[in-house]
Amino acid sequence: MTTAVSEARTQPAPPRQHRKRTRRRRVTPWLMLAPATLILLVMTGYPLVKMAINSFQKYGKAQIFGAPPEWIGLKNYTDTLTDPTFWAVAGRSFALMAVLVVATMGLGILIALLMMRVNAFFRLLISIGLLLAWAMPPVSSVVVWGWIVDTKYGLLNWVLNTVTGTTNWSGHSWLIDPLSFYAVLTVIITWMSVPFVAFTVYAGLTQVPDEVLEAAQLDGAGAVKRFGFIVLPYLRSILLITAVLQMIWDLRVFTQVYTLQGLGGISSQTDVFGTYIFHLGSSNLGAAGAVSFIMVAMMLVISIYYVRKTVKDEEI
């Protein structure tokens, strides 16, 4: 009796039941993803479609009084791509992005390595300091740094006067000149972005096997060689996705630039993509939509290497 029951259980399921089970396994993941997909379509899809429609239309004074916008095809795109102002903004945006990514990734990796070397107490202090910088709202951080570089009562000018023993820095403006404006902006954004990189890299460093590092040290490999030939291969995927995310975030930065411009910067000389689209949208919504789509295309080009590498790794 027992043998007959066990043989019945081991017999393969009928073809129809097997097909139903296979179909259920295929449909279940899509059903689980459906709520999140629906939310993304509502929250992201509609604004994206609306922006695409606006980019093919012309908005003027007539639209203020309720007149429908005029369809002009690709004119907004051609006007944008032939506008020297757009390319000046693009140059500033990419230059700022490059400086920010190098500074943020470099400092973040160094801080992560430092956290691996210090004891638990100092590691806790460093973590608290990073969390405080990370948790501060962007507007609040810009206002605080604005006080530091203030023309009349700024701490930076006072320190420079004290160190040099002169009054040459009294009344010096750090935001009027575009170069010093971007220097202040770089400090602010780097200060706020380093914690993410430091925590991410530190989490990756904790996964590097200690026995491999010890074996390399016994073989005579120095700290630089151990980091280059052992640690970096383990961190390659983490560093890649972190760098791509930093490039995208730094390319579309808005809050810090806009707030700092309000404290004394000249918008026409310091605009990046985010503030340029904002200022352009107040007078020409169609052109702002075209610039937004061009910016999205640029960010897709930046991230395409990561996407291709991720797909290849999944196939392997």
PDB file of C-alpha atoms in Angstrom, residues 32-311:
ATOM      1  CA  MET A  32       3.783  41.047  -8.279  1.00  0.00           C
ATOM      2  CA  LEU A  33       5.416  43.797 -10.355  1.00  0.00           C
ATOM      3  CA  ALA A  34       2.097  45.235 -11.548  1.00  0.00           C
ATOM      4  CA  PRO A  35       1.457  47.637  -8.592  1.00  0.00           C
ATOM      5  CA  ALA A  36       4.927  49.191  -8.768  1.00  0.00           C
ATOM      6  CA  THR A  37       4.723  49.382 -12.570  1.00  0.00           C
ATOM      7  CA  LEU A  38       1.363  51.127 -12.387  1.00  0.00           C
ATOM      8  CA  ILE A  39       2.667  53.675  -9.888  1.00  0.00           C
ATOM      9  CA  LEU A  40       5.698  54.379 -12.094  1.00  0.00           C
ATOM     10  CA  LEU A  41       3.504  54.852 -15.152  1.00  0.00           C
ATOM     11  CA  VAL A  42       1.242  57.307 -13.330  1.00  0.00           C
ATOM     12  CA  MET A  43       3.956  59.240 -11.485  1.00  0.00           C
ATOM     13  CA  THR A  44       6.604  59.228 -14.241  1.00  0.00           C
ATOM     14  CA  GLY A  45       4.909  58.308 -17.490  1.00  0.00           C
ATOM     15  CA  TYR A  46       2.347  61.113 -17.573  1.00  0.00           C
ATOM     16  CA  PRO A  47       4.848  63.958 -16.892  1.00  0.00           C
ATOM     17  CA  LEU A  48       7.212  62.459 -19.462  1.00  0.00           C
ATOM     18  CA  VAL A  49       4.516  62.266 -22.130  1.00  0.00           C
ATOM     19  CA  LYS A  50       3.310  65.778 -21.297  1.00  0.00           C
ATOM     20  CA  MET A  51       6.845  67.137 -21.543  1.00  0.00           C
ATOM     21  CA  ALA A  52       7.290  65.393 -24.908  1.00  0.00           C
ATOM     22  CA  ILE A  53       4.113  67.011 -26.236  1.00  0.00           C
ATOM     23  CA  ASN A  54       5.196  70.438 -24.969  1.00  0.00           C
ATOM     24  CA  SER A  55       8.538  70.116 -26.728  1.00  0.00           C
ATOM     25  CA  PHE A  56       6.745  70.133 -30.107  1.00  0.00           C
ATOM     26  CA  GLN A  57       4.612  73.170 -29.318  1.00  0.00           C
ATOM     27  CA  LYS A  58       5.080  76.923 -29.122  1.00  0.00           C
ATOM     28  CA  TYR A  59       3.908  78.854 -26.080  1.00  0.00           C
ATOM     29  CA  GLY A  60       3.552  82.623 -26.143  1.00  0.00           C
ATOM     30  CA  LYS A  61       1.423  85.467 -24.828  1.00  0.00           C
ATOM     31  CA  ALA A  62      -1.712  84.080 -26.470  1.00  0.00           C
ATOM     32  CA  GLN A  63      -1.515  80.923 -24.346  1.00  0.00           C
ATOM     33  CA  ILE A  64      -1.727  83.023 -21.179  1.00  0.00           C
ATOM     34  CA  PHE A  65      -5.302  83.904 -22.136  1.00  0.00           C
ATOM     35  CA  GLY A  66      -6.268  80.304 -22.906  1.00  0.00           C
ATOM     36  CA  ALA A  67      -5.387  79.965 -26.585  1.00  0.00           C
ATOM     37  CA  PRO A  68      -4.186  76.472 -27.577  1.00  0.00           C
ATOM     38  CA  PRO A  69      -0.450  76.150 -28.233  1.00  0.00           C
ATOM     39  CA  GLU A  70       0.793  76.016 -31.797  1.00  0.00           C
ATOM     40  CA  TRP A  71       2.393  72.850 -33.153  1.00  0.00           C
ATOM     41  CA  ILE A  72       5.800  73.643 -34.630  1.00  0.00           C
ATOM     42  CA  GLY A  73       7.367  70.199 -34.982  1.00  0.00           C
ATOM     43  CA  LEU A  74      11.115  70.009 -34.364  1.00  0.00           C
ATOM     44  CA  LYS A  75      11.685  73.767 -34.331  1.00  0.00           C
ATOM     45  CA  ASN A  76      12.306  73.845 -30.574  1.00  0.00           C
ATOM     46  CA  TYR A  77      14.997  71.180 -30.966  1.00  0.00           C
ATOM     47  CA  THR A  78      16.702  72.857 -33.916  1.00  0.00           C
ATOM     48  CA  ASP A  79      16.622  76.239 -32.166  1.00  0.00           C
ATOM     49  CA  THR A  80      18.086  74.711 -29.029  1.00  0.00           C
ATOM     50  CA  LEU A  81      20.875  72.830 -30.782  1.00  0.00           C
ATOM     51  CA  THR A  82      21.875  75.971 -32.718  1.00  0.00           C
ATOM     52  CA  ASP A  83      21.753  78.255 -29.676  1.00  0.00           C
ATOM     53  CA  PRO A  84      25.222  79.168 -28.324  1.00  0.00           C
ATOM     54  CA  THR A  85      23.731  79.689 -24.867  1.00  0.00           C
ATOM     55  CA  PHE A  86      22.643  76.050 -24.718  1.00  0.00           C
ATOM     56  CA  TRP A  87      26.122  74.807 -25.564  1.00  0.00           C
ATOM     57  CA  ALA A  88      27.664  77.162 -23.006  1.00  0.00           C
ATOM     58  CA  VAL A  89      25.334  75.740 -20.369  1.00  0.00           C
ATOM     59  CA  ALA A  90      26.141  72.195 -21.535  1.00  0.00           C
ATOM     60  CA  GLY A  91      29.867  72.877 -21.268  1.00  0.00           C
ATOM     61  CA  ARG A  92      29.505  74.262 -17.751  1.00  0.00           C
ATOM     62  CA  SER A  93      27.268  71.361 -16.719  1.00  0.00           C
ATOM     63  CA  PHE A  94      29.637  68.644 -17.943  1.00  0.00           C
ATOM     64  CA  ALA A  95      32.711  70.404 -16.555  1.00  0.00           C
ATOM     65  CA  LEU A  96      31.035  70.727 -13.152  1.00  0.00           C
ATOM     66  CA  MET A  97      29.938  67.089 -13.325  1.00  0.00           C
ATOM     67  CA  ALA A  98      33.485  65.898 -14.065  1.00  0.00           C
ATOM     68  CA  VAL A  99      34.990  67.866 -11.177  1.00  0.00           C
ATOM     69  CA  LEU A 100      32.286  66.733  -8.763  1.00  0.00           C
ATOM     70  CA  VAL A 101      32.556  63.046  -9.706  1.00  0.00           C
ATOM     71  CA  VAL A 102      36.347  63.023  -9.321  1.00  0.00           C
ATOM     72  CA  ALA A 103      36.242  64.909  -6.011  1.00  0.00           C
ATOM     73  CA  THR A 104      33.349  62.914  -4.574  1.00  0.00           C
ATOM     74  CA  MET A 105      34.632  59.491  -5.600  1.00  0.00           C
ATOM     75  CA  GLY A 106      38.192  60.267  -4.505  1.00  0.00           C
ATOM     76  CA  LEU A 107      37.256  61.598  -1.068  1.00  0.00           C
ATOM     77  CA  GLY A 108      34.627  58.915  -0.554  1.00  0.00           C
ATOM     78  CA  ILE A 109      37.096  56.104  -1.249  1.00  0.00           C
ATOM     79  CA  LEU A 110      39.711  57.654   1.041  1.00  0.00           C
ATOM     80  CA  ILE A 111      37.218  58.054   3.879  1.00  0.00           C
ATOM     81  CA  ALA A 112      36.028  54.464   3.414  1.00  0.00           C
ATOM     82  CA  LEU A 113      39.617  53.225   3.619  1.00  0.00           C
ATOM     83  CA  LEU A 114      40.117  55.349   6.737  1.00  0.00           C
ATOM     84  CA  MET A 115      37.031  53.800   8.338  1.00  0.00           C
ATOM     85  CA  MET A 116      38.560  50.371   7.755  1.00  0.00           C
ATOM     86  CA  ARG A 117      41.751  51.321   9.590  1.00  0.00           C
ATOM     87  CA  VAL A 118      40.481  53.160  12.673  1.00  0.00           C
ATOM     88  CA  ASN A 119      38.951  51.561  15.759  1.00  0.00           C
ATOM     89  CA  ALA A 120      35.224  51.274  16.461  1.00  0.00           C
ATOM     90  CA  PHE A 121      34.993  54.553  18.419  1.00  0.00           C
ATOM     91  CA  PHE A 122      36.485  56.743  15.698  1.00  0.00           C
ATOM     92  CA  ARG A 123      34.561  54.811  13.052  1.00  0.00           C
ATOM     93  CA  LEU A 124      31.375  55.734  14.898  1.00  0.00           C
ATOM     94  CA  LEU A 125      32.385  59.407  15.038  1.00  0.00           C
ATOM     95  CA  ILE A 126      33.141  59.442  11.316  1.00  0.00           C
ATOM     96  CA  SER A 127      29.828  57.753  10.549  1.00  0.00           C
ATOM     97  CA  ILE A 128      27.888  60.290  12.631  1.00  0.00           C
ATOM     98  CA  GLY A 129      29.638  63.180  10.895  1.00  0.00           C
ATOM     99  CA  LEU A 130      28.889  61.705   7.486  1.00  0.00           C
ATOM    100  CA  LEU A 131      25.257  61.112   8.384  1.00  0.00           C
ATOM    101  CA  LEU A 132      24.826  64.695   9.598  1.00  0.00           C
ATOM    102  CA  ALA A 133      26.214  66.066   6.338  1.00  0.00           C
ATOM    103  CA  TRP A 134      24.103  63.623   4.328  1.00  0.00           C
ATOM    104  CA  ALA A 135      20.874  64.301   6.240  1.00  0.00           C
ATOM    105  CA  MET A 136      21.021  68.097   6.005  1.00  0.00           C
ATOM    106  CA  PRO A 137      18.522  69.453   3.440  1.00  0.00           C
ATOM    107  CA  PRO A 138      20.194  70.999   0.366  1.00  0.00           C
ATOM    108  CA  VAL A 139      18.674  74.439   0.903  1.00  0.00           C
ATOM    109  CA  SER A 140      19.789  74.516   4.549  1.00  0.00           C
ATOM    110  CA  SER A 141      23.327  73.477   3.661  1.00  0.00           C
ATOM    111  CA  VAL A 142      23.586  76.152   0.951  1.00  0.00           C
ATOM    112  CA  VAL A 143      22.335  78.817   3.373  1.00  0.00           C
ATOM    113  CA  VAL A 144      24.920  77.772   5.980  1.00  0.00           C
ATOM    114  CA  TRP A 145      27.726  77.848   3.419  1.00  0.00           C
ATOM    115  CA  GLY A 146      26.346  81.159   2.179  1.00  0.00           C
ATOM    116  CA  TRP A 147      26.906  82.606   5.651  1.00  0.00           C
ATOM    117  CA  ILE A 148      30.468  81.288   5.605  1.00  0.00           C
ATOM    118  CA  VAL A 149      31.283  83.035   2.301  1.00  0.00           C
ATOM    119  CA  ASP A 150      29.182  86.124   2.974  1.00  0.00           C
ATOM    120  CA  THR A 151      30.705  89.337   1.595  1.00  0.00           C
ATOM    121  CA  LYS A 152      30.426  91.454   4.763  1.00  0.00           C
ATOM    122  CA  TYR A 153      30.157  89.046   7.678  1.00  0.00           C
ATOM    123  CA  GLY A 154      31.457  85.793   6.240  1.00  0.00           C
ATOM    124  CA  LEU A 155      33.681  83.538   8.311  1.00  0.00           C
ATOM    125  CA  LEU A 156      35.962  82.798   5.349  1.00  0.00           C
ATOM    126  CA  ASN A 157      36.887  86.439   4.750  1.00  0.00           C
ATOM    127  CA  TRP A 158      37.513  86.960   8.469  1.00  0.00           C
ATOM    128  CA  VAL A 159      39.813  83.913   8.643  1.00  0.00           C
ATOM    129  CA  LEU A 160      41.766  85.051   5.569  1.00  0.00           C
ATOM    130  CA  ASN A 161      42.179  88.545   7.023  1.00  0.00           C
ATOM    131  CA  THR A 162      43.359  87.052  10.308  1.00  0.00           C
ATOM    132  CA  VAL A 163      45.846  84.693   8.670  1.00  0.00           C
ATOM    133  CA  THR A 164      47.287  87.301   6.307  1.00  0.00           C
ATOM    134  CA  GLY A 165      47.173  90.138   8.851  1.00  0.00           C
ATOM    135  CA  THR A 166      45.542  92.440   6.298  1.00  0.00           C
ATOM    136  CA  THR A 167      42.094  93.701   5.343  1.00  0.00           C
ATOM    137  CA  ASN A 168      42.399  92.705   1.698  1.00  0.00           C
ATOM    138  CA  TRP A 169      39.591  90.175   2.000  1.00  0.00           C
ATOM    139  CA  SER A 170      37.077  92.533   3.590  1.00  0.00           C
ATOM    140  CA  GLY A 171      34.062  92.877   1.325  1.00  0.00           C
ATOM    141  CA  HIS A 172      35.341  90.222  -1.072  1.00  0.00           C
ATOM    142  CA  SER A 173      32.479  88.485  -2.922  1.00  0.00           C
ATOM    143  CA  TRP A 174      32.897  84.786  -3.624  1.00  0.00           C
ATOM    144  CA  LEU A 175      29.733  84.483  -5.704  1.00  0.00           C
ATOM    145  CA  ILE A 176      29.988  87.287  -8.275  1.00  0.00           C
ATOM    146  CA  ASP A 177      32.882  85.731 -10.164  1.00  0.00           C
ATOM    147  CA  PRO A 178      31.734  82.534 -11.949  1.00  0.00           C
ATOM    148  CA  LEU A 179      34.956  80.655 -11.175  1.00  0.00           C
ATOM    149  CA  SER A 180      34.774  81.269  -7.423  1.00  0.00           C
ATOM    150  CA  PHE A 181      31.015  80.637  -7.568  1.00  0.00           C
ATOM    151  CA  TYR A 182      31.640  77.165  -8.947  1.00  0.00           C
ATOM    152  CA  ALA A 183      34.419  76.603  -6.411  1.00  0.00           C
ATOM    153  CA  VAL A 184      31.960  77.265  -3.571  1.00  0.00           C
ATOM    154  CA  LEU A 185      29.323  75.149  -5.322  1.00  0.00           C
ATOM    155  CA  THR A 186      31.787  72.266  -5.714  1.00  0.00           C
ATOM    156  CA  VAL A 187      32.588  72.335  -2.003  1.00  0.00           C
ATOM    157  CA  ILE A 188      28.895  72.307  -1.069  1.00  0.00           C
ATOM    158  CA  ILE A 189      27.854  69.470  -3.378  1.00  0.00           C
ATOM    159  CA  THR A 190      30.940  67.379  -2.604  1.00  0.00           C
ATOM    160  CA  TRP A 191      30.377  67.832   1.121  1.00  0.00           C
ATOM    161  CA  MET A 192      26.830  66.509   0.717  1.00  0.00           C
ATOM    162  CA  SER A 193      27.667  63.684  -1.734  1.00  0.00           C
ATOM    163  CA  VAL A 194      30.740  62.144  -0.108  1.00  0.00           C
ATOM    164  CA  PRO A 195      28.772  60.280   2.611  1.00  0.00           C
ATOM    165  CA  PHE A 196      26.894  58.163   0.057  1.00  0.00           C
ATOM    166  CA  VAL A 197      30.117  57.133  -1.673  1.00  0.00           C
ATOM    167  CA  ALA A 198      31.940  56.542   1.615  1.00  0.00           C
ATOM    168  CA  PHE A 199      29.232  54.298   3.065  1.00  0.00           C
ATOM    169  CA  THR A 200      28.806  52.393  -0.210  1.00  0.00           C
ATOM    170  CA  VAL A 201      32.524  51.752  -0.655  1.00  0.00           C
ATOM    171  CA  TYR A 202      32.942  50.888   3.030  1.00  0.00           C
ATOM    172  CA  ALA A 203      30.200  48.262   2.710  1.00  0.00           C
ATOM    173  CA  GLY A 204      32.070  46.814  -0.261  1.00  0.00           C
ATOM    174  CA  LEU A 205      35.399  46.832   1.570  1.00  0.00           C
ATOM    175  CA  THR A 206      33.940  44.727   4.364  1.00  0.00           C
ATOM    176  CA  GLN A 207      33.270  41.968   1.812  1.00  0.00           C
ATOM    177  CA  VAL A 208      36.911  41.670   0.704  1.00  0.00           C
ATOM    178  CA  PRO A 209      38.297  38.413   2.225  1.00  0.00           C
ATOM    179  CA  ASP A 210      40.899  39.119   4.903  1.00  0.00           C
ATOM    180  CA  GLU A 211      42.780  35.907   4.141  1.00  0.00           C
ATOM    181  CA  VAL A 212      43.399  37.037   0.550  1.00  0.00           C
ATOM    182  CA  LEU A 213      44.829  40.361   1.743  1.00  0.00           C
ATOM    183  CA  GLU A 214      46.964  38.606   4.349  1.00  0.00           C
ATOM    184  CA  ALA A 215      48.313  36.164   1.762  1.00  0.00           C
ATOM    185  CA  ALA A 216      49.208  39.033  -0.565  1.00  0.00           C
ATOM    186  CA  GLN A 217      50.945  40.856   2.295  1.00  0.00           C
ATOM    187  CA  LEU A 218      52.968  37.760   3.141  1.00  0.00           C
ATOM    188  CA  ASP A 219      54.012  37.549  -0.507  1.00  0.00           C
ATOM    189  CA  GLY A 220      55.447  41.060  -0.230  1.00  0.00           C
ATOM    190  CA  ALA A 221      52.665  43.111  -1.843  1.00  0.00           C
ATOM    191  CA  GLY A 222      52.489  46.648  -0.468  1.00  0.00           C
ATOM    192  CA  ALA A 223      49.346  48.587   0.386  1.00  0.00           C
ATOM    193  CA  VAL A 224      49.107  50.165  -3.083  1.00  0.00           C
ATOM    194  CA  LYS A 225      49.460  46.825  -4.888  1.00  0.00           C
ATOM    195  CA  ARG A 226      46.980  45.124  -2.554  1.00  0.00           C
ATOM    196  CA  PHE A 227      44.454  47.861  -3.261  1.00  0.00           C
ATOM    197  CA  GLY A 228      45.048  47.841  -7.012  1.00  0.00           C
ATOM    198  CA  PHE A 229      45.176  44.088  -7.641  1.00  0.00           C
ATOM    199  CA  ILE A 230      42.873  42.715  -4.935  1.00  0.00           C
ATOM    200  CA  VAL A 231      40.531  45.357  -3.528  1.00  0.00           C
ATOM    201  CA  LEU A 232      39.647  47.118  -6.791  1.00  0.00           C
ATOM    202  CA  PRO A 233      38.492  43.943  -8.589  1.00  0.00           C
ATOM    203  CA  TYR A 234      36.121  43.241  -5.707  1.00  0.00           C
ATOM    204  CA  LEU A 235      34.835  46.838  -5.785  1.00  0.00           C
ATOM    205  CA  ARG A 236      34.664  47.275  -9.576  1.00  0.00           C
ATOM    206  CA  SER A 237      30.897  46.832  -9.885  1.00  0.00           C
ATOM    207  CA  ILE A 238      30.204  48.955  -6.806  1.00  0.00           C
ATOM    208  CA  LEU A 239      32.452  51.765  -8.001  1.00  0.00           C
ATOM    209  CA  LEU A 240      30.908  51.604 -11.468  1.00  0.00           C
ATOM    210  CA  ILE A 241      27.316  51.998 -10.350  1.00  0.00           C
ATOM    211  CA  THR A 242      28.288  54.632  -7.780  1.00  0.00           C
ATOM    212  CA  ALA A 243      30.165  56.675 -10.383  1.00  0.00           C
ATOM    213  CA  VAL A 244      27.278  56.438 -12.869  1.00  0.00           C
ATOM    214  CA  LEU A 245      24.786  57.542 -10.222  1.00  0.00           C
ATOM    215  CA  GLN A 246      27.027  60.436  -9.233  1.00  0.00           C
ATOM    216  CA  MET A 247      27.348  61.520 -12.865  1.00  0.00           C
ATOM    217  CA  ILE A 248      23.571  61.523 -13.326  1.00  0.00           C
ATOM    218  CA  TRP A 249      22.908  63.329 -10.030  1.00  0.00           C
ATOM    219  CA  ASP A 250      25.616  65.929 -10.640  1.00  0.00           C
ATOM    220  CA  LEU A 251      24.448  66.556 -14.190  1.00  0.00           C
ATOM    221  CA  ARG A 252      20.895  67.363 -13.096  1.00  0.00           C
ATOM    222  CA  VAL A 253      21.771  69.309  -9.933  1.00  0.00           C
ATOM    223  CA  PHE A 254      19.356  72.179  -9.354  1.00  0.00           C
ATOM    224  CA  THR A 255      18.642  73.107  -5.729  1.00  0.00           C
ATOM    225  CA  GLN A 256      22.179  74.030  -4.713  1.00  0.00           C
ATOM    226  CA  VAL A 257      22.816  76.075  -7.869  1.00  0.00           C
ATOM    227  CA  TYR A 258      19.494  77.922  -7.737  1.00  0.00           C
ATOM    228  CA  THR A 259      19.797  78.738  -4.016  1.00  0.00           C
ATOM    229  CA  LEU A 260      23.394  79.897  -4.366  1.00  0.00           C
ATOM    230  CA  GLN A 261      22.418  82.114  -7.298  1.00  0.00           C
ATOM    231  CA  GLY A 262      19.860  83.741  -5.023  1.00  0.00           C
ATOM    232  CA  LEU A 263      22.633  84.549  -2.548  1.00  0.00           C
ATOM    233  CA  GLY A 264      24.634  86.559  -5.067  1.00  0.00           C
ATOM    234  CA  GLY A 265      25.457  84.545  -8.176  1.00  0.00           C
ATOM    235  CA  ILE A 266      24.721  85.767 -11.698  1.00  0.00           C
ATOM    236  CA  SER A 267      22.363  83.230 -13.267  1.00  0.00           C
ATOM    237  CA  SER A 268      23.286  83.989 -16.878  1.00  0.00           C
ATOM    238  CA  GLN A 269      26.935  83.132 -16.133  1.00  0.00           C
ATOM    239  CA  THR A 270      26.407  80.220 -13.735  1.00  0.00           C
ATOM    240  CA  ASP A 271      23.396  78.358 -15.136  1.00  0.00           C
ATOM    241  CA  VAL A 272      23.624  74.590 -15.479  1.00  0.00           C
ATOM    242  CA  PHE A 273      21.027  72.316 -17.076  1.00  0.00           C
ATOM    243  CA  GLY A 274      18.625  72.351 -14.138  1.00  0.00           C
ATOM    244  CA  THR A 275      18.506  76.113 -13.596  1.00  0.00           C
ATOM    245  CA  TYR A 276      18.655  76.821 -17.335  1.00  0.00           C
ATOM    246  CA  ILE A 277      15.544  74.705 -17.940  1.00  0.00           C
ATOM    247  CA  PHE A 278      13.799  76.378 -14.998  1.00  0.00           C
ATOM    248  CA  HIS A 279      14.551  79.903 -16.233  1.00  0.00           C
ATOM    249  CA  LEU A 280      13.730  78.960 -19.821  1.00  0.00           C
ATOM    250  CA  GLY A 281      10.410  77.396 -18.828  1.00  0.00           C
ATOM    251  CA  SER A 282       9.123  80.653 -17.361  1.00  0.00           C
ATOM    252  CA  SER A 283       9.127  82.230 -20.834  1.00  0.00           C
ATOM    253  CA  ASN A 284       9.228  79.349 -23.336  1.00  0.00           C
ATOM    254  CA  LEU A 285       7.743  76.092 -22.080  1.00  0.00           C
ATOM    255  CA  GLY A 286       8.214  74.310 -25.398  1.00  0.00           C
ATOM    256  CA  ALA A 287      11.936  75.080 -25.564  1.00  0.00           C
ATOM    257  CA  ALA A 288      12.310  73.979 -21.936  1.00  0.00           C
ATOM    258  CA  GLY A 289      10.713  70.643 -22.852  1.00  0.00           C
ATOM    259  CA  ALA A 290      13.114  70.207 -25.766  1.00  0.00           C
ATOM    260  CA  VAL A 291      16.141  70.931 -23.568  1.00  0.00           C
ATOM    261  CA  SER A 292      14.812  68.467 -20.985  1.00  0.00           C
ATOM    262  CA  PHE A 293      14.581  65.681 -23.550  1.00  0.00           C
ATOM    263  CA  ILE A 294      18.051  66.444 -24.873  1.00  0.00           C
ATOM    264  CA  MET A 295      19.331  66.272 -21.307  1.00  0.00           C
ATOM    265  CA  VAL A 296      17.612  62.909 -20.778  1.00  0.00           C
ATOM    266  CA  ALA A 297      19.246  61.599 -23.966  1.00  0.00           C
ATOM    267  CA  MET A 298      22.656  62.716 -22.699  1.00  0.00           C
ATOM    268  CA  MET A 299      22.120  60.927 -19.393  1.00  0.00           C
ATOM    269  CA  LEU A 300      21.077  57.765 -21.242  1.00  0.00           C
ATOM    270  CA  VAL A 301      24.297  57.894 -23.235  1.00  0.00           C
ATOM    271  CA  ILE A 302      26.249  58.232 -19.988  1.00  0.00           C
ATOM    272  CA  SER A 303      24.541  55.246 -18.367  1.00  0.00           C
ATOM    273  CA  ILE A 304      24.473  52.957 -21.423  1.00  0.00           C
ATOM    274  CA  TYR A 305      27.863  51.432 -20.558  1.00  0.00           C
ATOM    275  CA  TYR A 306      26.629  50.411 -17.119  1.00  0.00           C
ATOM    276  CA  VAL A 307      23.398  48.994 -18.538  1.00  0.00           C
ATOM    277  CA  ARG A 308      25.252  46.915 -21.147  1.00  0.00           C
ATOM    278  CA  LYS A 309      27.721  45.620 -18.557  1.00  0.00           C
ATOM    279  CA  THR A 310      24.903  44.693 -16.192  1.00  0.00           C
ATOM    280  CA  VAL A 311      23.105  42.747 -18.914  1.00  0.00           C
TER     281      VAL A 311
END
